[in-house]
Coordinates of C-alpha atoms in Angstrom, one line a residue:
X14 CA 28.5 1.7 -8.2
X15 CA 31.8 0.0 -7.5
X16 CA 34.0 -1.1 -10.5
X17 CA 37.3 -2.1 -12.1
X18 CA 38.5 0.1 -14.9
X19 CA 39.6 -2.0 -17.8
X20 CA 42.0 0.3 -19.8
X21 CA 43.7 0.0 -23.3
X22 CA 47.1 0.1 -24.0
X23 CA 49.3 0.8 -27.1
X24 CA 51.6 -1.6 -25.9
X25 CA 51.9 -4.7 -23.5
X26 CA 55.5 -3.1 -22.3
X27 CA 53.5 0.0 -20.6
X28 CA 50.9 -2.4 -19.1
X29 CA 53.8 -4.4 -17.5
X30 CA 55.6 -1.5 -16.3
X31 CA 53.1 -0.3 -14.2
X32 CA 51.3 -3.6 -13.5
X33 CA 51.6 -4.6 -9.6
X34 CA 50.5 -8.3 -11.0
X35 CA 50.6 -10.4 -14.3
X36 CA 47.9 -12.7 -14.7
X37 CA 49.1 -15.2 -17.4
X38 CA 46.7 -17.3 -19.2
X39 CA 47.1 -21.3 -19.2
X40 CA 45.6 -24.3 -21.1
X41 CA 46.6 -28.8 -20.4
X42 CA 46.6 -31.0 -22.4
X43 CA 47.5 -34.6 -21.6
X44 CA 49.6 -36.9 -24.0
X45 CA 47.6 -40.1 -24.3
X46 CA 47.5 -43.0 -26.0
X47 CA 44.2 -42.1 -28.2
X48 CA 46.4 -39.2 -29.3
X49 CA 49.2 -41.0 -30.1
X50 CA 48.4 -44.6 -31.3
X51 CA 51.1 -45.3 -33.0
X52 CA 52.9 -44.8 -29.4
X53 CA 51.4 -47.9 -28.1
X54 CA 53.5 -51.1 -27.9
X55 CA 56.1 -48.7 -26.6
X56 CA 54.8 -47.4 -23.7
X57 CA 57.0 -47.6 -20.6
X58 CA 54.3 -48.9 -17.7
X59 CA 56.7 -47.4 -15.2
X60 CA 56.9 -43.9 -16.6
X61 CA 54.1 -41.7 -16.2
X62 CA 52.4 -39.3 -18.7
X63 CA 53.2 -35.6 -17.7
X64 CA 50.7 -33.1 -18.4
X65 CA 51.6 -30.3 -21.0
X66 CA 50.8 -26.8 -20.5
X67 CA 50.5 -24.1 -23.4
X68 CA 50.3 -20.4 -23.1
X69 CA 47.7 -19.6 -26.0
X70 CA 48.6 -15.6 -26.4
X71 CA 51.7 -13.6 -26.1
X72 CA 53.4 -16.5 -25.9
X73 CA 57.1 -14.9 -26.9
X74 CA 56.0 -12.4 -24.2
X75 CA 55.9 -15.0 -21.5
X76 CA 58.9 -16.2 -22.5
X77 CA 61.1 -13.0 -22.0
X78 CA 59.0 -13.1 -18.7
X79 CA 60.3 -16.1 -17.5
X80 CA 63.5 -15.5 -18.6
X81 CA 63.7 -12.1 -16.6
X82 CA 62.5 -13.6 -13.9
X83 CA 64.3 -16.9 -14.0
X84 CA 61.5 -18.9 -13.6
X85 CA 60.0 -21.9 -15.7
X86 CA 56.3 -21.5 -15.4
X87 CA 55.6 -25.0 -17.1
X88 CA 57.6 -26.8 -14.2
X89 CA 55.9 -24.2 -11.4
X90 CA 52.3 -25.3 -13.1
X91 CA 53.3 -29.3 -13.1
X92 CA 54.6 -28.7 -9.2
X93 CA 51.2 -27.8 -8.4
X94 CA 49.4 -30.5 -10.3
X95 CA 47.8 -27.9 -12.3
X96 CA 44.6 -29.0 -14.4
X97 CA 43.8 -26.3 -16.5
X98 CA 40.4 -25.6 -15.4
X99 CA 38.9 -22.6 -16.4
X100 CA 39.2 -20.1 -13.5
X101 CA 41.7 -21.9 -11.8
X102 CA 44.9 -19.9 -10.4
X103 CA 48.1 -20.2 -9.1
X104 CA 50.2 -17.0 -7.3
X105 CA 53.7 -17.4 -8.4
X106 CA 56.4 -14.4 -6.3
X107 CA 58.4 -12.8 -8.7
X108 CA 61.1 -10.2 -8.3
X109 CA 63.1 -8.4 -10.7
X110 CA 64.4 -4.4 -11.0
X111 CA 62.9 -4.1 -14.3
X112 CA 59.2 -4.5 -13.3
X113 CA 56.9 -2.9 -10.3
X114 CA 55.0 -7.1 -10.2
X115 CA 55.7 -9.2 -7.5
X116 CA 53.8 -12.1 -8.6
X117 CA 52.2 -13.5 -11.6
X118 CA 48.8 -15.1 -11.3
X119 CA 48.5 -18.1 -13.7
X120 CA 45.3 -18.7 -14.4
X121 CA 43.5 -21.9 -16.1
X122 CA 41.6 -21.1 -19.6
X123 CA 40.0 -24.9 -20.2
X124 CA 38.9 -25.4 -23.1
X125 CA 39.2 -22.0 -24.4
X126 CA 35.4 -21.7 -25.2
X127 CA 33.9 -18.6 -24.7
X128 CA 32.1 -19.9 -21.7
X129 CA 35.4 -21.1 -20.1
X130 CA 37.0 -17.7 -21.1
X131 CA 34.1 -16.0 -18.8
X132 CA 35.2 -18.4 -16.1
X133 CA 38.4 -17.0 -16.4
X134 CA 37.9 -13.8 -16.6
X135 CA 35.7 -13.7 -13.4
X136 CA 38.1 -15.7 -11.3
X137 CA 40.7 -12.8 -12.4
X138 CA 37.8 -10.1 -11.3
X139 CA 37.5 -11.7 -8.1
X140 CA 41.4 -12.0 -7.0
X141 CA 41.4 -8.3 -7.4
X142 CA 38.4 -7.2 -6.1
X143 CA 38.3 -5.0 -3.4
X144 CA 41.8 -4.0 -3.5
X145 CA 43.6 -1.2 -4.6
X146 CA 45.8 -3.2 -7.2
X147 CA 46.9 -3.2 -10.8
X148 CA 46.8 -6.5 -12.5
X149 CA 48.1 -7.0 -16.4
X150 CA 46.3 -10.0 -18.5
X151 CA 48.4 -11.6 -20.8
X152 CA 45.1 -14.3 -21.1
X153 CA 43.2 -13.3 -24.5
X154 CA 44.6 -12.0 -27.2
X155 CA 41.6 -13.1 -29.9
X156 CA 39.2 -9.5 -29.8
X157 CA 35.6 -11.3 -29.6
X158 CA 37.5 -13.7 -26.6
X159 CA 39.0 -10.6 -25.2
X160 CA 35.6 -8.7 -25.0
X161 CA 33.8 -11.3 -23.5
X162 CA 36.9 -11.8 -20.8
X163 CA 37.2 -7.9 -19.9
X164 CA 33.5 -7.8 -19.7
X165 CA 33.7 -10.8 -17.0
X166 CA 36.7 -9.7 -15.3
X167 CA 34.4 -6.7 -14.5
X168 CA 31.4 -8.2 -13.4
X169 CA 33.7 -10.6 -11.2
X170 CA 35.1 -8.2 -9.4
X171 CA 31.8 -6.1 -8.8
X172 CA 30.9 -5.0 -5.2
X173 CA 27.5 -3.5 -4.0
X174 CA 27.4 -2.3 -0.3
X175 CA 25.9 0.0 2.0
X176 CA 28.5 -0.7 5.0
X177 CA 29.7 2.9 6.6
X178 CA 33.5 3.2 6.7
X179 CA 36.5 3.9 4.9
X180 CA 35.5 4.2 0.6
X181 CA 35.8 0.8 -1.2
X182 CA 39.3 0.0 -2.6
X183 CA 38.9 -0.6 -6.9
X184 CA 41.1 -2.9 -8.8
X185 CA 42.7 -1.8 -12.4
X186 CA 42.6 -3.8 -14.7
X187 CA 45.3 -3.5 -17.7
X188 CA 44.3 -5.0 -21.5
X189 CA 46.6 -4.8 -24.6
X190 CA 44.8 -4.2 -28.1
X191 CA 45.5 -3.5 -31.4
X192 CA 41.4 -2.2 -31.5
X193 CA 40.5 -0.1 -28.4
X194 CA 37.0 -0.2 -29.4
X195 CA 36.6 -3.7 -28.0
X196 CA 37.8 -2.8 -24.1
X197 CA 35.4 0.4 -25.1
X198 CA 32.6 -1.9 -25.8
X199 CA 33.5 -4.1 -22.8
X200 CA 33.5 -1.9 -20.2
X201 CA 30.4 0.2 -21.6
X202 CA 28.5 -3.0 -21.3
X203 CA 30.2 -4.2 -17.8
X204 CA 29.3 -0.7 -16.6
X205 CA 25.2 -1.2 -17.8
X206 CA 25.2 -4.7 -15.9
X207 CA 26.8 -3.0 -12.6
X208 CA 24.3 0.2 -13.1
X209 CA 21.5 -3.0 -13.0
X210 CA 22.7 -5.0 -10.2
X211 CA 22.9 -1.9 -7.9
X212 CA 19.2 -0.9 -8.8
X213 CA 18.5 -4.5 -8.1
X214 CA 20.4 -4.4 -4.9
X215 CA 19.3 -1.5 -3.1
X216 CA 16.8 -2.3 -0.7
X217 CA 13.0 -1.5 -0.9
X218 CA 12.5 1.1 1.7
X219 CA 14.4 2.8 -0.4
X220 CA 13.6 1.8 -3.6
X221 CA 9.9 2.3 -4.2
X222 CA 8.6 2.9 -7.5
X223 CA 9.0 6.8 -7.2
X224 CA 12.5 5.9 -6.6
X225 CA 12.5 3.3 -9.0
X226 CA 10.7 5.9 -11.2
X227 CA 13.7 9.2 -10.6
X228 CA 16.8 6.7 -11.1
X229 CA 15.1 6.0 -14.6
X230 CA 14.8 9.6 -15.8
X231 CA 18.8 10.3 -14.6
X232 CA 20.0 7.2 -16.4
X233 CA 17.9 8.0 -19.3
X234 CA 19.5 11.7 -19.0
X235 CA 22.9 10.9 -18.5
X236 CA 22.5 8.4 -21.6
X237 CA 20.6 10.8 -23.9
X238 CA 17.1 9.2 -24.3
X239 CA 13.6 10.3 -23.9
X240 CA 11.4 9.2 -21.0
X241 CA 8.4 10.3 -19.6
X242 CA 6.7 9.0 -16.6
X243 CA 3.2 8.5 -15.6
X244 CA 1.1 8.5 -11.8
X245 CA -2.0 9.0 -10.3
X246 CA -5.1 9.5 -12.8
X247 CA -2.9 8.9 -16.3
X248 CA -2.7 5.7 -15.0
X249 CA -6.5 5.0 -15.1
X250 CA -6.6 2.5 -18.1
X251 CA -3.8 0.5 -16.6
X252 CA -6.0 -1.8 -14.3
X253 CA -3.4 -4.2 -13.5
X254 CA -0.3 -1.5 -12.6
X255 CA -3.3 -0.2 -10.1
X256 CA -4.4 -3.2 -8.9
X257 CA -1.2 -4.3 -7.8
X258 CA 0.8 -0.7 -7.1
X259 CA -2.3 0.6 -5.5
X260 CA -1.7 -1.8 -2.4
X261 CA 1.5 0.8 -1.8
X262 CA -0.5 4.1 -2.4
X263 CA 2.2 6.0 -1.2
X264 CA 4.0 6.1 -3.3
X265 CA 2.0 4.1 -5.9
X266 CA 2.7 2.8 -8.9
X267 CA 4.3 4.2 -11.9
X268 CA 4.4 4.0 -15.6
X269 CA 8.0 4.7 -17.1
X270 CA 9.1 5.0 -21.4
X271 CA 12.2 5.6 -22.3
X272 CA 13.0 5.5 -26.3
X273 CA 15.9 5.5 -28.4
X274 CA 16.5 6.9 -31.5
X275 CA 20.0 6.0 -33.7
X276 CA 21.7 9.5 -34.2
X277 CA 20.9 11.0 -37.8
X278 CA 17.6 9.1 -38.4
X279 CA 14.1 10.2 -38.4
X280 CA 11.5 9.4 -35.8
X281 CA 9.0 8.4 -37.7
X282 CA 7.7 4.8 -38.1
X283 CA 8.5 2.5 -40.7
X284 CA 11.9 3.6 -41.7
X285 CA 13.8 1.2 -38.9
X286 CA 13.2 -2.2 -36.9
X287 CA 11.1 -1.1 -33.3
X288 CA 11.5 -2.8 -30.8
X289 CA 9.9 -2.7 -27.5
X290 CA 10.6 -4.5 -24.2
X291 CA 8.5 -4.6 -21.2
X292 CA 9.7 -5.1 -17.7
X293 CA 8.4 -6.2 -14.6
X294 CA 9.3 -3.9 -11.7
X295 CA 7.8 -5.2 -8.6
X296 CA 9.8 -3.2 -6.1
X297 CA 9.0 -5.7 -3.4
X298 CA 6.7 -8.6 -3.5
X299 CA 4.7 -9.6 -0.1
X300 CA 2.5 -12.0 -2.1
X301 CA -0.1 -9.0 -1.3
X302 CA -3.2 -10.7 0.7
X303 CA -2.2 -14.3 -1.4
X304 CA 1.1 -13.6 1.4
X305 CA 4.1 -15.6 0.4
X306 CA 4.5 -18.6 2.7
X307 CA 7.3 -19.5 4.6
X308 CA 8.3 -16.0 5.0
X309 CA 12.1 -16.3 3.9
X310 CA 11.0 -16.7 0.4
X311 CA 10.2 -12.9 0.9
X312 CA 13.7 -11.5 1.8
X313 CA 14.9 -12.2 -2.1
X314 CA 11.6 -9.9 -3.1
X315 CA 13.3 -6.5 -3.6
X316 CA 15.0 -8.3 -6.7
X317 CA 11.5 -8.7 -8.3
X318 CA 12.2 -5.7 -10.4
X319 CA 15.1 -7.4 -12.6
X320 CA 13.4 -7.3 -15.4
X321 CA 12.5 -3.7 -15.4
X322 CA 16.2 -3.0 -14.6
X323 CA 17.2 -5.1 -17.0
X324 CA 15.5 -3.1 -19.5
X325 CA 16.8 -0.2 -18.4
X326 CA 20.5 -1.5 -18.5
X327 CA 20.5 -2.3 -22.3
X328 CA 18.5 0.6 -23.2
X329 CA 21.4 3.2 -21.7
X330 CA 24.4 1.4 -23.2
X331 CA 22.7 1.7 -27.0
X332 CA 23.4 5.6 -27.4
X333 CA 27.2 4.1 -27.7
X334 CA 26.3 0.9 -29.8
X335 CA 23.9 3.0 -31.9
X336 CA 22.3 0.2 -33.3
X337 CA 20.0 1.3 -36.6
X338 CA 16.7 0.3 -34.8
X339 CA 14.1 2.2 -32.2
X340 CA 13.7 0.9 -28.7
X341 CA 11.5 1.0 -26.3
X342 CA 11.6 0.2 -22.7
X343 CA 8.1 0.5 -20.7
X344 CA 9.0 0.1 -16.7
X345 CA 5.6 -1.4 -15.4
X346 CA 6.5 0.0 -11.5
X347 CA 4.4 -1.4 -8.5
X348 CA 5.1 -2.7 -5.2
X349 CA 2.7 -5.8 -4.1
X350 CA 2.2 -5.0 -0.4
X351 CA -0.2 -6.5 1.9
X352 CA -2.9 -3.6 3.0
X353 CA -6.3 -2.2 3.4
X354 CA -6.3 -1.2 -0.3
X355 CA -4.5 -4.4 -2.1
X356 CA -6.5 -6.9 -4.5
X357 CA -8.3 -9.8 -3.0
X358 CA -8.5 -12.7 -4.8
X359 CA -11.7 -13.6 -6.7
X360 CA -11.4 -9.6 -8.2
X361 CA -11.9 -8.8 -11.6
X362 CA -9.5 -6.3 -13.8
X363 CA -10.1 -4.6 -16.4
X364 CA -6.5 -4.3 -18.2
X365 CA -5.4 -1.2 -20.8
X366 CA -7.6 -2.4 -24.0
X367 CA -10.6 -3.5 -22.3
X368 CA -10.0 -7.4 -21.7
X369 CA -11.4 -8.6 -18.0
X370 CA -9.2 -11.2 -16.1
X371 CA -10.2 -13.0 -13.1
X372 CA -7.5 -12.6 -10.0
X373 CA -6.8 -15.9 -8.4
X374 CA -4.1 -15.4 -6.2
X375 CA -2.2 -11.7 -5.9
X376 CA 0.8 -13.6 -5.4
X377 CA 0.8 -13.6 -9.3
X378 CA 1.3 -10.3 -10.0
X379 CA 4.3 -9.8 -12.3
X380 CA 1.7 -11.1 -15.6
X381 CA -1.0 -8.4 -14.5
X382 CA 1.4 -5.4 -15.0
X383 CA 2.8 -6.8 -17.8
X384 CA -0.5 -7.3 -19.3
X385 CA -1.3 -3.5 -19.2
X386 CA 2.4 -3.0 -20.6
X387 CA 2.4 -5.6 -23.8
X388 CA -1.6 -3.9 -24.6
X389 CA 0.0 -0.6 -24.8
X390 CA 2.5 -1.1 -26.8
X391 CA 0.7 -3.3 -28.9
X392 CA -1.9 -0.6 -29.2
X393 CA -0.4 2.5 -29.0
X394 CA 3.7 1.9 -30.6
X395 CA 3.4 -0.2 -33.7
X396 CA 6.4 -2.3 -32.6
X397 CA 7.7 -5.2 -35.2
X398 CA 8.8 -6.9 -32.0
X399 CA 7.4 -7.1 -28.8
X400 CA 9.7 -8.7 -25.9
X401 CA 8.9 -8.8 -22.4
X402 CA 11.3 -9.9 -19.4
X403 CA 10.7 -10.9 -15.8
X404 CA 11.1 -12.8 -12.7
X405 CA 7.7 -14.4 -13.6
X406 CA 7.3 -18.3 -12.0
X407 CA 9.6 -20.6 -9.9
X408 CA 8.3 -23.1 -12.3
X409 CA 10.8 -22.0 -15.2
X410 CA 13.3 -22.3 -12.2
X411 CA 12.2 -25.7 -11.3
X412 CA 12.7 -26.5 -15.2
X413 CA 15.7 -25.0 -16.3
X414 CA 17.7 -24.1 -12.9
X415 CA 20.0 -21.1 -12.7
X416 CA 21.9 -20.9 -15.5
X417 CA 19.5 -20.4 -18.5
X418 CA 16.6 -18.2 -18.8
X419 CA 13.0 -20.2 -20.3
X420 CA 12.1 -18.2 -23.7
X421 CA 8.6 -18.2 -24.8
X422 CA 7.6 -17.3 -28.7
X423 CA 6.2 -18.4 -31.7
X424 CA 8.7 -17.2 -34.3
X425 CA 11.2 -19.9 -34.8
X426 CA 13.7 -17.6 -36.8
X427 CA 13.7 -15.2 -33.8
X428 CA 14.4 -18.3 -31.2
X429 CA 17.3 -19.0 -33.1
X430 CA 18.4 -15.8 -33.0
X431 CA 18.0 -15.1 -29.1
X432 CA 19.3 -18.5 -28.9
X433 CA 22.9 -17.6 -30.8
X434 CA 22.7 -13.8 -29.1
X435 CA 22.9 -16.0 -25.8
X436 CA 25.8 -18.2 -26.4
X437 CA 27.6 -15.3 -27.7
X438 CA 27.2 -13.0 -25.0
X439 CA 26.7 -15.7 -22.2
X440 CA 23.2 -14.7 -21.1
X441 CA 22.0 -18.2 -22.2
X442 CA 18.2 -18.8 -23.0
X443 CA 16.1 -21.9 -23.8
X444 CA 13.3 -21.9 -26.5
X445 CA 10.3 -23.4 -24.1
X446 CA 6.9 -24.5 -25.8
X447 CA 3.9 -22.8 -25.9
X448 CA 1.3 -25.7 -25.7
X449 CA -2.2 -24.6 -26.6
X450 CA -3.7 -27.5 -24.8
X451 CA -3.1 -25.7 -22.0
X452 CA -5.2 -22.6 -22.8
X453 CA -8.0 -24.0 -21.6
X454 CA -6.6 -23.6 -17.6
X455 CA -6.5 -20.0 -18.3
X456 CA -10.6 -20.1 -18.8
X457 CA -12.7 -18.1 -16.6
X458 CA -16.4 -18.4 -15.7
X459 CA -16.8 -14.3 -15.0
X460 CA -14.2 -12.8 -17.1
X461 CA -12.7 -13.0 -20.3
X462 CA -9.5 -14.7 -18.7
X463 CA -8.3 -15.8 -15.9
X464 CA -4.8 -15.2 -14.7
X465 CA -3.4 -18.5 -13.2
X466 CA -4.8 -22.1 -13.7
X467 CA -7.9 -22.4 -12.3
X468 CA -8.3 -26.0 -13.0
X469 CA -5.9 -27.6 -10.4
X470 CA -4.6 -30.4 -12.3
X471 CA -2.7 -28.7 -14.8
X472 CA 0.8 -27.8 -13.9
X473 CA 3.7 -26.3 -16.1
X474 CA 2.8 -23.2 -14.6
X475 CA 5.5 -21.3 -16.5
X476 CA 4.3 -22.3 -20.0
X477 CA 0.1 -21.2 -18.7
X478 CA 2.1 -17.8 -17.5
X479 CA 3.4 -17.4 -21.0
X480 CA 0.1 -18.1 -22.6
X481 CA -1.6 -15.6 -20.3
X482 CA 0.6 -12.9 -21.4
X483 CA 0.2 -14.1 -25.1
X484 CA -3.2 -12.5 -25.0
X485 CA -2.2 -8.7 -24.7
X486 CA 0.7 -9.1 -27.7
X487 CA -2.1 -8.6 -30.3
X488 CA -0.7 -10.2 -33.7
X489 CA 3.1 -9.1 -33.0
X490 CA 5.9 -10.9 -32.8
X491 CA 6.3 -11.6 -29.2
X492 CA 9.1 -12.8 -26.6
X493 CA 8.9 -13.7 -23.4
X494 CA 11.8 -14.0 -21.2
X495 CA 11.2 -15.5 -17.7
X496 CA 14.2 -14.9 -15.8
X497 CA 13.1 -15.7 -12.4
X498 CA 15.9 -18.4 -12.0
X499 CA 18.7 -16.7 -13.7
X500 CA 18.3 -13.0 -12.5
X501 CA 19.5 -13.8 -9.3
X502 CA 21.8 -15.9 -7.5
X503 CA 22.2 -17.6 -4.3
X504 CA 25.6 -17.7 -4.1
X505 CA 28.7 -15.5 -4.2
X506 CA 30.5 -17.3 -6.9
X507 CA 31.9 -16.8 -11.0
X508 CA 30.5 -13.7 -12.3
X509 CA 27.4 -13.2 -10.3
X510 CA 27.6 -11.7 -6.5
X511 CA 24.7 -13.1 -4.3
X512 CA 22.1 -11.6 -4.9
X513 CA 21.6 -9.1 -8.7
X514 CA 23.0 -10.5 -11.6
X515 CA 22.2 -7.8 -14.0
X516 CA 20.7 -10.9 -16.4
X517 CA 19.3 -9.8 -19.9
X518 CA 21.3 -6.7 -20.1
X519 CA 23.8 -8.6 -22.3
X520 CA 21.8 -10.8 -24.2
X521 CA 19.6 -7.6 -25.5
X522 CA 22.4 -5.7 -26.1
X523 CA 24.0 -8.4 -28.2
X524 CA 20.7 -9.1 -29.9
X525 CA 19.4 -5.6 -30.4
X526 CA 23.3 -4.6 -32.0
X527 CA 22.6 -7.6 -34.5
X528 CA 19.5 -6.0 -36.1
X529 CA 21.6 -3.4 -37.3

């Protein structure tokens, strides 16, 4: 796992000291007649409205900079035609005896909204990644703002790679605070989004779901949680995990829980919140004997286990955060090959609690382990809420595109919620419906359910996958998160590399920290 550092400083003089940059954090606003209307019969149609710039923290700072280095940053920022776009920069040389920087990077904050301060923050991430540099923000001084910026100047400078050679070059990155907890809490939940994207990113001939299975119990070690694992025969009330993980039977699938208990408080039920989340972890997806079609759409597949990882991401970080609630994470583990011993369709399952489901197409997989997962829990761990997260359909892709995740549950107070957590910590989710007219597609002739739509002129195939799933959640209160168009991306770009994003891990982390 490749990384920035983001360290805390008692003071801003010791980060510029050693800093080989200065990344200075701008804002424009232009003068305007709406703004000024009393300005208006005296307007001058020759002379043109200049832009002004503003520095919104450490603002005497920056201007003992500019004075040491004899340079006017407003006039440098106008000479470029600067627009204040969040993420934009500018590379300004500087030179002076009394500081190691030879440039200061001025970089665009727009509106100053915690989505634009991400911007920000990942285009700094990105000018240093890779490089062995030292950069000093004088961006964000606000501590929520600052939080959310350190957390995406780490993600935006993030690297995954298996290319032999000389070790990867890491940026650090230098923060000032009065409250070190909040580069503390940054980087502890950069470094649980990086520890997801590079499970996400390894490739599938080595990560199988033994593999999948081992990484689990070391991150649950390192972190100090519980976890067991289940194979083979304990497996044998779990008939969707087999039917899909038994098409790989070498390894096979595997059944993972890792819990979390806030130091000082007492196992026992009842006395805290429980949560428990549910991840998909197909290690790759072939489509199994339903085989995906064109075949390109299979080389994203080894990313079919976001939601698993995601899981796992949030649960390691909350030993930190101890947050006064239990968690639990079930890792439903399976590859979906294409084999002698893979489902056909027209099977019928038998899932953990005894319901029978009619298999349509194996290319639906993800709901079938998840089934299994939201029974147990449901059955067997008493939770008060019951979330599960995948890369379920491309419909919710189709509906909501790549930049929020399609949020499936009943509870209205608990959408909000999820909702807020969201917009907070930038994992953004949409409250989808669950329309019971639709239940009806999920009616089978031969078994109590069946998985997909048999009847072909219903569509809105996310919302039927939710309603599917809505079966094995008993009476709890339920989430779905479908995340199959936000937990990866296609493009190397902001925060996200191609490929893992890491999605989820913040938003259950911010939520999860709220219960407290």
């Amino acid at each position: 796992m490749l990384q920035p550092i983001a360290v805390d400083l008692k003071s801003l003089s010791d980060a510029l000291a050693d800093a080989q940059s200065i990344a200075i954090g701008f804002t424009q606003a232009i003068k305007n007649l709406e703004k000024n209307p009393e300005k208006k019969l005296e307007k001058n149609p020759d002379k043109e409205e200049k832009p002004e710039y503003n520095f919104p923290s450490h603002l005497k700072l920056i201007e003992k900079l500019e004075e040491t280095f004899e340079i006017d940053l407003r006039d440098e920022l106008a000479f470029f035609a600067a627009t204040g776009k969040a993420g934009e920069i500018f590379e300004i040389p500087v030179s002076s005896n009394q500081f190691v920087a030879d440039r200061i990077l001025l970089i665009g904050l727009g509106d100053e909204s915690n989505s634009a301060i991400r911007q920000a923050g990942a285009a700094l991430g990105r000018k240093g990644r890779g490089k062995a540099v030292t950069i000093a923000s004088l961006c964000v001084s606000d501590e929520q703002q600052l939080k959310a910026f350190a957390i995406s100047v780490q993600l935006g400078a993030y690297i995954w790679t298996q290319k032999t050679g000389p070790t990867q070059e890491i940026p650090l990155f230098l923060f000032h605070t009065d409250s070190p907890v909040v580069i503390n809490d940054a980087s502890t939940i950069a470094s649980a989004i990086s520890r997801t994207r590079d499970l996400i990113h390894t490739p599938s001939n080595i990560k199988t779901p033994l593999w999948l299975a081992d990484e689990a119990v070391k991150i649950a070690a390192d972190s100090g949680l519980e976890v067991k694992v289940l194979a083979g025969k304990e497996l044998a009330e779990f008939g969707g995990l087999r039917a899909v993980g038994n098409s790989s039977p070498k390894p096979g699938p595997r059944f993972v829980q890792i819990s979390y208990h806030p130091k000082g408080k007492k196992k026992s039920a009842g006395i805290l919140p429980h949560v428990v989340i549910v991840g998909k972890g197909i290690t790759f997806d072939t489509g199994g004997v339903s085989l995906k079609r064109p075949y390109e759409f299979m080389t994203a597949m080894k990313s079919d286990m976001a939601g698993s990882a995601a899981a796992l991401g949030a649960i390691s970080a909350l030993p930190y955060f101890q947050p006064q609630v239990q968690v639990t994470v079930l890792m439903m583990l399976a590859e979906n090959a294409l084999s002698g011993t893979s489902q056909r369709p027209s099977d019928v399952i038998t899932h953990y609690g005894g319901k029978t489901v009619e298999v349509l197409d194996t290319d639906a997989e993800g709901r079938l382990v998840l089934a299994d997962g939201l029974a147990f829990a449901d059955i067997n761990l008493n939770p008060d809420y019951l979330i599960d997260i995948a890369t379920l359909t491309g419909a919710a892709t189709l509906g909501l595109g790549r930049q929020h995740a399609a949020m499936y549950t009943r509870d209205e107070k608990v959408a909000k919620s999820f909702s807020e957590a969201g917009e907070r910590s930038g994992d953004r989710v949409w409250h989808m419906p669950l329309v019971d007219d639709y239940k009806q597609a999920l009616e089978s002739p031969i078994a109590d359910l069946s998985h997909i739509t048999s009847k072909k002129h219903f569509s809105a195939g996310s919302v039927t996958a939710a309603l599917f799933l809505e079966h094995f959640a008993g009476d709890r209160t339920w989430i779905h998160f479908d995340i199959a168009g936000v937990a990866r991306s296609e493009s190397d770009s902001g925060e996200n590399p191609k490929g893992g994003t890491g999605f989820g891990v913040r938003l259950l982390i911010e939520w999860l920290t709220s219960l407290s």
